[in-house]
């Protein structure tokens, strides 16, 4: 038997649960979207495929690679 490996925490993991603001409309169909969280700009997708407009408040749900997955707050 092998021990179960847990994923290593990354610096990006600190963003999960954090609030931010949409700076470019998030539209999964068009593959567009950017958010600003803790002063950093991230590419973003919507957690539930809804379009989230610029200026909306969001919460980071997941980090996938270099992209945040967010929901409207």
PDB file of N, CA, C and O in Angstrom, residues 37-63:
ATOM      1  N   UNK A  37      -8.160  40.430  -7.039  1.00  0.00           N
ATOM      2  CA  UNK A  37      -8.285  39.876  -5.699  1.00  0.00           C
ATOM      3  C   UNK A  37      -6.978  40.142  -4.956  1.00  0.00           C
ATOM      4  O   UNK A  37      -5.904  39.819  -5.467  1.00  0.00           O
ATOM      5  N   UNK A  38      -7.077  40.740  -3.786  1.00  0.00           N
ATOM      6  CA  UNK A  38      -5.898  41.076  -2.982  1.00  0.00           C
ATOM      7  C   UNK A  38      -4.859  41.844  -3.805  1.00  0.00           C
ATOM      8  O   UNK A  38      -3.665  41.607  -3.705  1.00  0.00           O
ATOM      9  N   UNK A  39      -5.334  42.736  -4.661  1.00  0.00           N
ATOM     10  CA  UNK A  39      -4.441  43.575  -5.449  1.00  0.00           C
ATOM     11  C   UNK A  39      -3.833  42.904  -6.672  1.00  0.00           C
ATOM     12  O   UNK A  39      -3.082  43.525  -7.402  1.00  0.00           O
ATOM     13  N   UNK A  40      -4.168  41.627  -6.904  1.00  0.00           N
ATOM     14  CA  UNK A  40      -3.630  40.897  -8.043  1.00  0.00           C
ATOM     15  C   UNK A  40      -4.720  40.667  -9.081  1.00  0.00           C
ATOM     16  O   UNK A  40      -5.867  40.391  -8.743  1.00  0.00           O
ATOM     17  N   UNK A  41      -4.348  40.751 -10.363  1.00  0.00           N
ATOM     18  CA  UNK A  41      -5.292  40.499 -11.457  1.00  0.00           C
ATOM     19  C   UNK A  41      -5.163  39.038 -11.872  1.00  0.00           C
ATOM     20  O   UNK A  41      -4.055  38.540 -12.084  1.00  0.00           O
ATOM     21  N   UNK A  42      -6.329  38.370 -11.977  1.00  0.00           N
ATOM     22  CA  UNK A  42      -6.385  36.958 -12.346  1.00  0.00           C
ATOM     23  C   UNK A  42      -7.381  36.757 -13.479  1.00  0.00           C
ATOM     24  O   UNK A  42      -8.422  37.417 -13.518  1.00  0.00           O
ATOM     25  N   UNK A  43      -7.108  35.818 -14.371  1.00  0.00           N
ATOM     26  CA  UNK A  43      -8.115  35.349 -15.319  1.00  0.00           C
ATOM     27  C   UNK A  43      -9.174  34.623 -14.504  1.00  0.00           C
ATOM     28  O   UNK A  43      -8.866  34.021 -13.477  1.00  0.00           O
ATOM     29  N   UNK A  44     -10.423  34.688 -14.985  1.00  0.00           N
ATOM     30  CA  UNK A  44     -11.501  34.098 -14.191  1.00  0.00           C
ATOM     31  C   UNK A  44     -12.550  33.424 -15.058  1.00  0.00           C
ATOM     32  O   UNK A  44     -12.796  33.828 -16.189  1.00  0.00           O
ATOM     33  N   UNK A  45     -13.155  32.390 -14.482  1.00  0.00           N
ATOM     34  CA  UNK A  45     -14.334  31.728 -15.051  1.00  0.00           C
ATOM     35  C   UNK A  45     -15.404  31.720 -13.978  1.00  0.00           C
ATOM     36  O   UNK A  45     -15.107  31.752 -12.792  1.00  0.00           O
ATOM     37  N   UNK A  46     -16.647  31.627 -14.425  1.00  0.00           N
ATOM     38  CA  UNK A  46     -17.781  31.574 -13.508  1.00  0.00           C
ATOM     39  C   UNK A  46     -18.005  30.142 -13.039  1.00  0.00           C
ATOM     40  O   UNK A  46     -18.028  29.214 -13.851  1.00  0.00           O
ATOM     41  N   UNK A  47     -18.196  29.956 -11.743  1.00  0.00           N
ATOM     42  CA  UNK A  47     -18.405  28.643 -11.140  1.00  0.00           C
ATOM     43  C   UNK A  47     -19.650  27.958 -11.697  1.00  0.00           C
ATOM     44  O   UNK A  47     -19.664  26.769 -11.922  1.00  0.00           O
ATOM     45  N   UNK A  48     -20.718  28.741 -11.918  1.00  0.00           N
ATOM     46  CA  UNK A  48     -21.978  28.138 -12.362  1.00  0.00           C
ATOM     47  C   UNK A  48     -22.386  28.599 -13.761  1.00  0.00           C
ATOM     48  O   UNK A  48     -23.555  28.566 -14.108  1.00  0.00           O
ATOM     49  N   UNK A  49     -21.405  29.043 -14.534  1.00  0.00           N
ATOM     50  CA  UNK A  49     -21.600  29.446 -15.933  1.00  0.00           C
ATOM     51  C   UNK A  49     -22.452  30.695 -16.131  1.00  0.00           C
ATOM     52  O   UNK A  49     -22.857  30.985 -17.249  1.00  0.00           O
ATOM     53  N   UNK A  50     -22.745  31.440 -15.068  1.00  0.00           N
ATOM     54  CA  UNK A  50     -23.477  32.688 -15.273  1.00  0.00           C
ATOM     55  C   UNK A  50     -22.512  33.770 -15.741  1.00  0.00           C
ATOM     56  O   UNK A  50     -21.321  33.734 -15.436  1.00  0.00           O
ATOM     57  N   UNK A  51     -23.022  34.726 -16.510  1.00  0.00           N
ATOM     58  CA  UNK A  51     -22.221  35.879 -16.905  1.00  0.00           C
ATOM     59  C   UNK A  51     -22.179  36.817 -15.700  1.00  0.00           C
ATOM     60  O   UNK A  51     -23.206  37.119 -15.098  1.00  0.00           O
ATOM     61  N   UNK A  52     -20.974  37.242 -15.332  1.00  0.00           N
ATOM     62  CA  UNK A  52     -20.804  38.164 -14.212  1.00  0.00           C
ATOM     63  C   UNK A  52     -20.200  39.448 -14.780  1.00  0.00           C
ATOM     64  O   UNK A  52     -19.124  39.416 -15.384  1.00  0.00           O
ATOM     65  N   UNK A  53     -20.896  40.552 -14.596  1.00  0.00           N
ATOM     66  CA  UNK A  53     -20.504  41.797 -15.242  1.00  0.00           C
ATOM     67  C   UNK A  53     -19.432  42.565 -14.464  1.00  0.00           C
ATOM     68  O   UNK A  53     -19.284  42.412 -13.250  1.00  0.00           O
ATOM     69  N   UNK A  54     -18.713  43.386 -15.223  1.00  0.00           N
ATOM     70  CA  UNK A  54     -17.668  44.244 -14.678  1.00  0.00           C
ATOM     71  C   UNK A  54     -18.237  45.066 -13.521  1.00  0.00           C
ATOM     72  O   UNK A  54     -19.353  45.575 -13.602  1.00  0.00           O
ATOM     73  N   UNK A  55     -17.460  45.143 -12.445  1.00  0.00           N
ATOM     74  CA  UNK A  55     -17.877  45.905 -11.270  1.00  0.00           C
ATOM     75  C   UNK A  55     -18.555  45.062 -10.207  1.00  0.00           C
ATOM     76  O   UNK A  55     -18.735  45.508  -9.082  1.00  0.00           O
ATOM     77  N   UNK A  56     -18.935  43.824 -10.551  1.00  0.00           N
ATOM     78  CA  UNK A  56     -19.592  42.941  -9.581  1.00  0.00           C
ATOM     79  C   UNK A  56     -18.585  42.437  -8.553  1.00  0.00           C
ATOM     80  O   UNK A  56     -17.411  42.227  -8.853  1.00  0.00           O
ATOM     81  N   UNK A  57     -19.068  42.203  -7.330  1.00  0.00           N
ATOM     82  CA  UNK A  57     -18.242  41.583  -6.301  1.00  0.00           C
ATOM     83  C   UNK A  57     -18.315  40.075  -6.471  1.00  0.00           C
ATOM     84  O   UNK A  57     -19.376  39.526  -6.775  1.00  0.00           O
ATOM     85  N   UNK A  58     -17.166  39.414  -6.273  1.00  0.00           N
ATOM     86  CA  UNK A  58     -17.091  37.958  -6.432  1.00  0.00           C
ATOM     87  C   UNK A  58     -16.388  37.339  -5.230  1.00  0.00           C
ATOM     88  O   UNK A  58     -15.745  38.019  -4.439  1.00  0.00           O
ATOM     89  N   UNK A  59     -16.532  36.019  -5.151  1.00  0.00           N
ATOM     90  CA  UNK A  59     -15.791  35.222  -4.178  1.00  0.00           C
ATOM     91  C   UNK A  59     -15.061  34.131  -4.936  1.00  0.00           C
ATOM     92  O   UNK A  59     -15.647  33.488  -5.815  1.00  0.00           O
ATOM     93  N   UNK A  60     -13.792  33.911  -4.610  1.00  0.00           N
ATOM     94  CA  UNK A  60     -13.008  32.858  -5.256  1.00  0.00           C
ATOM     95  C   UNK A  60     -13.408  31.513  -4.658  1.00  0.00           C
ATOM     96  O   UNK A  60     -13.393  31.338  -3.438  1.00  0.00           O
ATOM     97  N   UNK A  61     -13.775  30.567  -5.526  1.00  0.00           N
ATOM     98  CA  UNK A  61     -14.213  29.240  -5.097  1.00  0.00           C
ATOM     99  C   UNK A  61     -13.093  28.216  -5.271  1.00  0.00           C
ATOM    100  O   UNK A  61     -12.864  27.382  -4.402  1.00  0.00           O
ATOM    101  N   UNK A  62     -12.406  28.277  -6.412  1.00  0.00           N
ATOM    102  CA  UNK A  62     -11.379  27.286  -6.763  1.00  0.00           C
ATOM    103  C   UNK A  62     -10.289  27.993  -7.557  1.00  0.00           C
ATOM    104  O   UNK A  62     -10.555  28.979  -8.244  1.00  0.00           O
ATOM    105  N   UNK A  63      -9.084  27.461  -7.494  1.00  0.00           N
ATOM    106  CA  UNK A  63      -7.996  27.892  -8.380  1.00  0.00           C
ATOM    107  C   UNK A  63      -7.665  26.705  -9.274  1.00  0.00           C
ATOM    108  O   UNK A  63      -7.408  25.607  -8.782  1.00  0.00           O
TER     109      UNK A  63
END
